Tab-separated table of C-alpha atoms in Angstrom:
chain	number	residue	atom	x	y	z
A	1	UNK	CA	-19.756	-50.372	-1.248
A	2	UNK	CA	-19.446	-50.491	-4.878
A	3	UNK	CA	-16.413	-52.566	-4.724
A	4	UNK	CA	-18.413	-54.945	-2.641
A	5	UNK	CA	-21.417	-55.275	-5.524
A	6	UNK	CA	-18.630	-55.186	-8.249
A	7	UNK	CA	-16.827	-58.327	-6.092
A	8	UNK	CA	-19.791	-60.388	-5.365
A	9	UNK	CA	-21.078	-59.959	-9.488
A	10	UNK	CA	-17.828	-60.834	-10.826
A	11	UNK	CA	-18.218	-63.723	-8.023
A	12	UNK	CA	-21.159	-65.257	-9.260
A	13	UNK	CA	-20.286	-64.736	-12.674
A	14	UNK	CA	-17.294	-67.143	-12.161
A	15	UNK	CA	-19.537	-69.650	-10.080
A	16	UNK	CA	-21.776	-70.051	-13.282
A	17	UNK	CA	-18.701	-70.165	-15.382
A	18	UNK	CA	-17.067	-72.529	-13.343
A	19	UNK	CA	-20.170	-74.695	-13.049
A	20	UNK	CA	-20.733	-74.434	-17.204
A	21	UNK	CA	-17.373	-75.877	-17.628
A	22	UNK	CA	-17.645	-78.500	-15.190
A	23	UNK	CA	-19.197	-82.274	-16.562
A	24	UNK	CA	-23.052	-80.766	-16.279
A	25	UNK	CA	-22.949	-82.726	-12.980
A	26	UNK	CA	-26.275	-80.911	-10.435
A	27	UNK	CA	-25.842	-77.952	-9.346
A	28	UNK	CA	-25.603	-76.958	-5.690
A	29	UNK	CA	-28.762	-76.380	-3.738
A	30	UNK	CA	-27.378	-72.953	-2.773
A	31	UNK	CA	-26.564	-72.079	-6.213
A	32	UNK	CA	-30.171	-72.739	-7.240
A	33	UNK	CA	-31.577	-70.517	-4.490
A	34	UNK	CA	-29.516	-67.814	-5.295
A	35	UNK	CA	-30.347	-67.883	-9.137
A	36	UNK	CA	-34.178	-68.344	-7.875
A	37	UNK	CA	-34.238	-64.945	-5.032
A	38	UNK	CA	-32.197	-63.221	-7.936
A	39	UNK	CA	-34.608	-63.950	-10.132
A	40	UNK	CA	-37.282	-63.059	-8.092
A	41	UNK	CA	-35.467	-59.708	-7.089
A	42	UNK	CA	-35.560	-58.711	-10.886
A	43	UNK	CA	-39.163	-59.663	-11.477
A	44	UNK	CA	-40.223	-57.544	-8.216
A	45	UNK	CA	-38.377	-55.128	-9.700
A	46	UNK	CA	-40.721	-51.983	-11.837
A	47	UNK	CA	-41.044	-53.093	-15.133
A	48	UNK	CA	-40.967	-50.408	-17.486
A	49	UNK	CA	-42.747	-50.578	-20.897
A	50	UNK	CA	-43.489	-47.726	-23.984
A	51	UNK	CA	-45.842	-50.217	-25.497
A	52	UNK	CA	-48.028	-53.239	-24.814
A	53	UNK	CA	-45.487	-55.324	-26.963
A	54	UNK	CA	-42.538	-54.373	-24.677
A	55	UNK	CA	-44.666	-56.237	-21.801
A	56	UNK	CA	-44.732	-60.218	-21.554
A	57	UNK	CA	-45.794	-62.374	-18.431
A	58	UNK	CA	-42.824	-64.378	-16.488
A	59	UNK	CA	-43.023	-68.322	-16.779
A	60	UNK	CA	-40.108	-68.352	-13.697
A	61	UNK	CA	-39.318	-68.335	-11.311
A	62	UNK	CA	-43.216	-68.510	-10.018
A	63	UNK	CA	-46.849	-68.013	-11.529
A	64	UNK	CA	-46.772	-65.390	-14.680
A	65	UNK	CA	-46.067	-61.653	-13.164
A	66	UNK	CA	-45.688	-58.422	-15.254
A	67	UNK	CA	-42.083	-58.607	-16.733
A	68	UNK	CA	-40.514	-55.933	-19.447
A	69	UNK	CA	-38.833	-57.750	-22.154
A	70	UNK	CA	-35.818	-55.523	-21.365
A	71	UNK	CA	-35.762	-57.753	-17.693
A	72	UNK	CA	-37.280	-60.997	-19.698
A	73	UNK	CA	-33.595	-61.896	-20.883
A	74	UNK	CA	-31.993	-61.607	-17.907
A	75	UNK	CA	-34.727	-63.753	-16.089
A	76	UNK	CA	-34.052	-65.876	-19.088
A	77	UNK	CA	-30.193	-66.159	-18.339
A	78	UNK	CA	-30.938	-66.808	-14.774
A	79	UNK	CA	-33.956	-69.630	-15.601
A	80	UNK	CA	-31.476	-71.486	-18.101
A	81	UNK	CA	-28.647	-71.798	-15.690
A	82	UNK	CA	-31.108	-72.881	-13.098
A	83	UNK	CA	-32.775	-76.024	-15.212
A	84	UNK	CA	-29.392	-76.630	-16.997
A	85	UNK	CA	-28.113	-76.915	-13.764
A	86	UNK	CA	-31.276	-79.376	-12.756
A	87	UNK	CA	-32.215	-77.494	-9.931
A	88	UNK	CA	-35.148	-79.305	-8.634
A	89	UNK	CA	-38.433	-77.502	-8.594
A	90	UNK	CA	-42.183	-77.744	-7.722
A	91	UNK	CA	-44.292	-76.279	-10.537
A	92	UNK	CA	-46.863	-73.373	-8.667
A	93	UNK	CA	-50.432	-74.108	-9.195
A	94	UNK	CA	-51.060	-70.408	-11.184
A	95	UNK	CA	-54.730	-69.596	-11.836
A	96	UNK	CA	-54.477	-65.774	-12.884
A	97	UNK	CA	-54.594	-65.705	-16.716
A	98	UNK	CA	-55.570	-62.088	-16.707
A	99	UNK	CA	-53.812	-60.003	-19.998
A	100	UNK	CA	-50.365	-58.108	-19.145
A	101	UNK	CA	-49.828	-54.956	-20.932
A	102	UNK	CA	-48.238	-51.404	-20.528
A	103	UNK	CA	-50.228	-49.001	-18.297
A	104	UNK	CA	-48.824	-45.803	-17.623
A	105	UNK	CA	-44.886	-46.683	-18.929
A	106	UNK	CA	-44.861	-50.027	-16.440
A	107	UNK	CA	-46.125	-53.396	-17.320
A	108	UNK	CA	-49.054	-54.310	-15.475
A	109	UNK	CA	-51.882	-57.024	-14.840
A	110	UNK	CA	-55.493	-56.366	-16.285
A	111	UNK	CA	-57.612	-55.551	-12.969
A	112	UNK	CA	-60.597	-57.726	-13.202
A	113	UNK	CA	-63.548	-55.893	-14.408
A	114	UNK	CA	-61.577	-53.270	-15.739
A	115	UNK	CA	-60.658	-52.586	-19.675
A	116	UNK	CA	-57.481	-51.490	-20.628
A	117	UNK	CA	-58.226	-49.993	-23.717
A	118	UNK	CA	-60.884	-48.027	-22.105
A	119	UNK	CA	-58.395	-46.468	-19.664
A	120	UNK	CA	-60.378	-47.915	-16.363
């Protein structure tokens, strides 16, 4: 099984290799939804924190979620091969603007009507 997950990484590592060294040409529709669910699989991941500062909110691959800066790179990665690859996108119409910040050792959303600093 871990052969498998070793195999397909070391796949898709070569796919965005192989695409980087290529003319900049679009990428692949496929390519760009697997970067996107990737994405999204990281983001829905828990997002551990020690501090407020170690919590940020996501600007992709949808409206602003919870995201630890330790996971914020690697959405990063994933977000620049997407655009550099001019995956074509519709931009979400996002409304929450509530504050992110650590809660508990994960990185959560301010409930409304609650105050963080107040511990409710």
């Amino acid at each position: 099984m871990l052969s498998r997950t070793a195999a397909a990484t070391l796949l898709g590592a070569l796919s965005l290799v192989g695409f980087f060294a290529g003319c900049g040409s679009k990428m692949e529709e496929k390519e760009c939804t697997k970067l996107k669910i990737e994405a999204f699989d990281l983001l829905n991941k828990a997002q551990h924190c020690n501090t407020d500062a170690d919590c940020n909110g996501s600007d992709w691959p949808d409206c602003q979620k919870p995201l630890s800066s330790t996971n914020g790179e690697e959405i990063k990665k994933k977000r620049d091969a997407y655009f550099t690859g001019k995956c074509e996108e519709q931009k979400p119409a996002c409304t929450d603007t509530t504050p992110i910040y650590c809660k508990q050792g994960l990185c959560v959303r301010k409930e409304k009507g609650s105050d963080p600093a107040g511990g409710g």
